[in-house]
GROMACS .gro file of C-alpha atoms in nm:
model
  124
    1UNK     CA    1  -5.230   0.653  -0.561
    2UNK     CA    2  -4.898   0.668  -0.614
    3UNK     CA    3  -4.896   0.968  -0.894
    4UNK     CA    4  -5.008   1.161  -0.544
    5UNK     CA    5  -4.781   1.094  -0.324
    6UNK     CA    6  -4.475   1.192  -0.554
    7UNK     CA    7  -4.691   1.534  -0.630
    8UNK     CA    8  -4.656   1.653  -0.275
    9UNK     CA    9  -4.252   1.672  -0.251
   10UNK     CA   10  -4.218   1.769  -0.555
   11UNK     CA   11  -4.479   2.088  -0.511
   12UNK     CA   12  -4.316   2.157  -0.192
   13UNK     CA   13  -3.935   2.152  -0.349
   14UNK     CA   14  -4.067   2.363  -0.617
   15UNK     CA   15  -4.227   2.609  -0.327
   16UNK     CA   16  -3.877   2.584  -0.134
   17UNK     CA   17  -3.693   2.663  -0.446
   18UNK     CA   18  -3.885   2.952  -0.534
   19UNK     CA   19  -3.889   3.115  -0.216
   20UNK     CA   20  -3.466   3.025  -0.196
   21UNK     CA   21  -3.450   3.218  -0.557
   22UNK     CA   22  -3.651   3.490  -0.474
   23UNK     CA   23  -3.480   3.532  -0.149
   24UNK     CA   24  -3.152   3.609  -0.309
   25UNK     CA   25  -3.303   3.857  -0.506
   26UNK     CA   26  -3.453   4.041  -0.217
   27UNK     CA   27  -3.140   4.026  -0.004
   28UNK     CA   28  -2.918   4.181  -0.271
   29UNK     CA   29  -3.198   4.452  -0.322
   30UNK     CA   30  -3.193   4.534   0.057
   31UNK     CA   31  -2.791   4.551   0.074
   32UNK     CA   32  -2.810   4.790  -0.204
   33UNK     CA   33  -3.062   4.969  -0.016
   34UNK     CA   34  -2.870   4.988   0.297
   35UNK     CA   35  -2.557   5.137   0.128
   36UNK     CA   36  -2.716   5.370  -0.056
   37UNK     CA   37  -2.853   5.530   0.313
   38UNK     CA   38  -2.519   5.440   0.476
   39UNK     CA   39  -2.366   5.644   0.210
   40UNK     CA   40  -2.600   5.950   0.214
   41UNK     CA   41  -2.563   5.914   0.642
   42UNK     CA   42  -2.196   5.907   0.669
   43UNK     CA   43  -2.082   6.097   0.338
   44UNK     CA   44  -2.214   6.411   0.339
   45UNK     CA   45  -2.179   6.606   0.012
   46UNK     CA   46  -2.023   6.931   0.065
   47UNK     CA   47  -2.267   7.236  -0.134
   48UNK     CA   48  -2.016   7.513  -0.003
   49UNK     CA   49  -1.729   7.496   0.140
   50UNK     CA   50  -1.569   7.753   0.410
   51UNK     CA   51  -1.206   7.833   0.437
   52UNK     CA   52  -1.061   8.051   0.716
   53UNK     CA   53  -0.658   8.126   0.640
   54UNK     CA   54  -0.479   8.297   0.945
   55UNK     CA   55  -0.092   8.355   0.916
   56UNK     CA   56   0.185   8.398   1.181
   57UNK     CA   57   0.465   8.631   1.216
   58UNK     CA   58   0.681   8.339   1.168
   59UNK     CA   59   0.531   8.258   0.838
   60UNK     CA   60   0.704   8.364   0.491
   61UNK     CA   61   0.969   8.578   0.657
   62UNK     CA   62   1.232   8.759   0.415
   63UNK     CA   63   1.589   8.766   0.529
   64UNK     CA   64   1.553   8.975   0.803
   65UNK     CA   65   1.301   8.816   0.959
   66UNK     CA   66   1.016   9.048   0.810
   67UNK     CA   67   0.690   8.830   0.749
   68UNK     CA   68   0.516   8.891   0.413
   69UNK     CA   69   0.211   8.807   0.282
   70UNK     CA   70   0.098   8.454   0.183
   71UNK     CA   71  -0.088   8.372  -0.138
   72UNK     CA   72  -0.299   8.070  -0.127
   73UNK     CA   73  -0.438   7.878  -0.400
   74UNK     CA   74  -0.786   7.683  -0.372
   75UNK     CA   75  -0.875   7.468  -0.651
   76UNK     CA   76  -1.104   7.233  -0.676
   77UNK     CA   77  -1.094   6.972  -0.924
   78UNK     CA   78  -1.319   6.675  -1.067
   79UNK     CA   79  -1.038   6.459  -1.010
   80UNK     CA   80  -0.677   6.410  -0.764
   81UNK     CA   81  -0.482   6.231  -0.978
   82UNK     CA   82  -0.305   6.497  -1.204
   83UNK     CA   83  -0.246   6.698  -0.862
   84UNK     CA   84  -0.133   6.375  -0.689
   85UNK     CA   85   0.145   6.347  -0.926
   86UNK     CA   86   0.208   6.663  -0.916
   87UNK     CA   87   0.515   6.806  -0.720
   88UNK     CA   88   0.584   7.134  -0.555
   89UNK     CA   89   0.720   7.361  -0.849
   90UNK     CA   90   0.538   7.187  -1.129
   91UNK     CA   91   0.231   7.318  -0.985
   92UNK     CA   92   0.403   7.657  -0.894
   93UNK     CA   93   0.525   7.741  -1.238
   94UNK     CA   94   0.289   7.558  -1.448
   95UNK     CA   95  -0.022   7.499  -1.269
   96UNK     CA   96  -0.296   7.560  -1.583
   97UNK     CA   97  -0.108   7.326  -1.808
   98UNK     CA   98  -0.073   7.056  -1.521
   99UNK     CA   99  -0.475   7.073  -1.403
  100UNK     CA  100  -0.627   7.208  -1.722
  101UNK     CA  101  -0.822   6.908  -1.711
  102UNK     CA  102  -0.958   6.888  -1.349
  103UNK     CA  103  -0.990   7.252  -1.252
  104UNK     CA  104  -1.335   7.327  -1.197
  105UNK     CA  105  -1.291   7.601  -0.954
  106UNK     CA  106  -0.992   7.810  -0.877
  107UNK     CA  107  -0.950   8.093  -0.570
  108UNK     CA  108  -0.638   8.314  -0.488
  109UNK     CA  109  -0.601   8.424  -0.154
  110UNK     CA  110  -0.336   8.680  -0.031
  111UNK     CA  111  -0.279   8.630   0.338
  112UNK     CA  112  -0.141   8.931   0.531
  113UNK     CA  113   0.020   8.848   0.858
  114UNK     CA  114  -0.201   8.890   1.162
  115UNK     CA  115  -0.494   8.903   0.951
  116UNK     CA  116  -0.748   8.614   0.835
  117UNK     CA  117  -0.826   8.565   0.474
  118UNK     CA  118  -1.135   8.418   0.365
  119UNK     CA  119  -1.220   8.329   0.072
  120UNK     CA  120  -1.577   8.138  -0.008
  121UNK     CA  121  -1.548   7.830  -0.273
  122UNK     CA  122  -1.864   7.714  -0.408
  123UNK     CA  123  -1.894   7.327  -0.471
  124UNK     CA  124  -2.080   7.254  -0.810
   0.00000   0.00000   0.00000
């Protein structure tokens, strides 16, 4: 008689600990699940991306107040961190040797003043 009323606690503990272990299991699977769709919700991948450049009069002016046209560079790279470093006339005079690595993409716009240039960068 006694044999059977120590089997009783002891199947129920082993039920309590199996649904506790499994339970962890199932919770991590259904935070992974919910930041995977959080993620695909609130971070949209970009497939093409559309750039519309419009200059002023009062950009790139010579010295008598002329305004020229504007070149603009679009690159777009695996990685920041080489362009992050970067400063303004390391990437003007040497720009291949400084994103060799990164550059996936690269578009050169010339922007006349008064008039829009658009140029159409494809995200792969």
């Amino acid at each position: 008689m006694f044999p059977i009323r120590f089997k009783r606690p002891a199947l129920l503990c082993m039920a309590m600990l199996t649904v506790v272990l499994s339970g962890c299991g199932l919770i991590q699977k259904v935070v992974d699940e919910s930041k995977s769709v959080a993620s695909a919700v609130f971070y949209k991948q970009i497939k093409i991306l559309h750039l519309d450049f419009f200059s002023r009069s009062a950009l790139n002016t010579d010295a008598e107040d002329t305004p020229l046209s504007t070149m603009v560079h679009v690159w777009q790279l695996k990685t920041r961190e080489d362009f992050d470093k970067a400063d303004y006339d390391t990437l003007f005079m040497q720009e291949e040797k400084t994103l060799e690595k990164d550059v996936l993409a690269k578009h050169t716009v010339w922007v006349k003043t008064g008039r829009h240039g658009i140029p159409e960068c494809a995200a792969g």
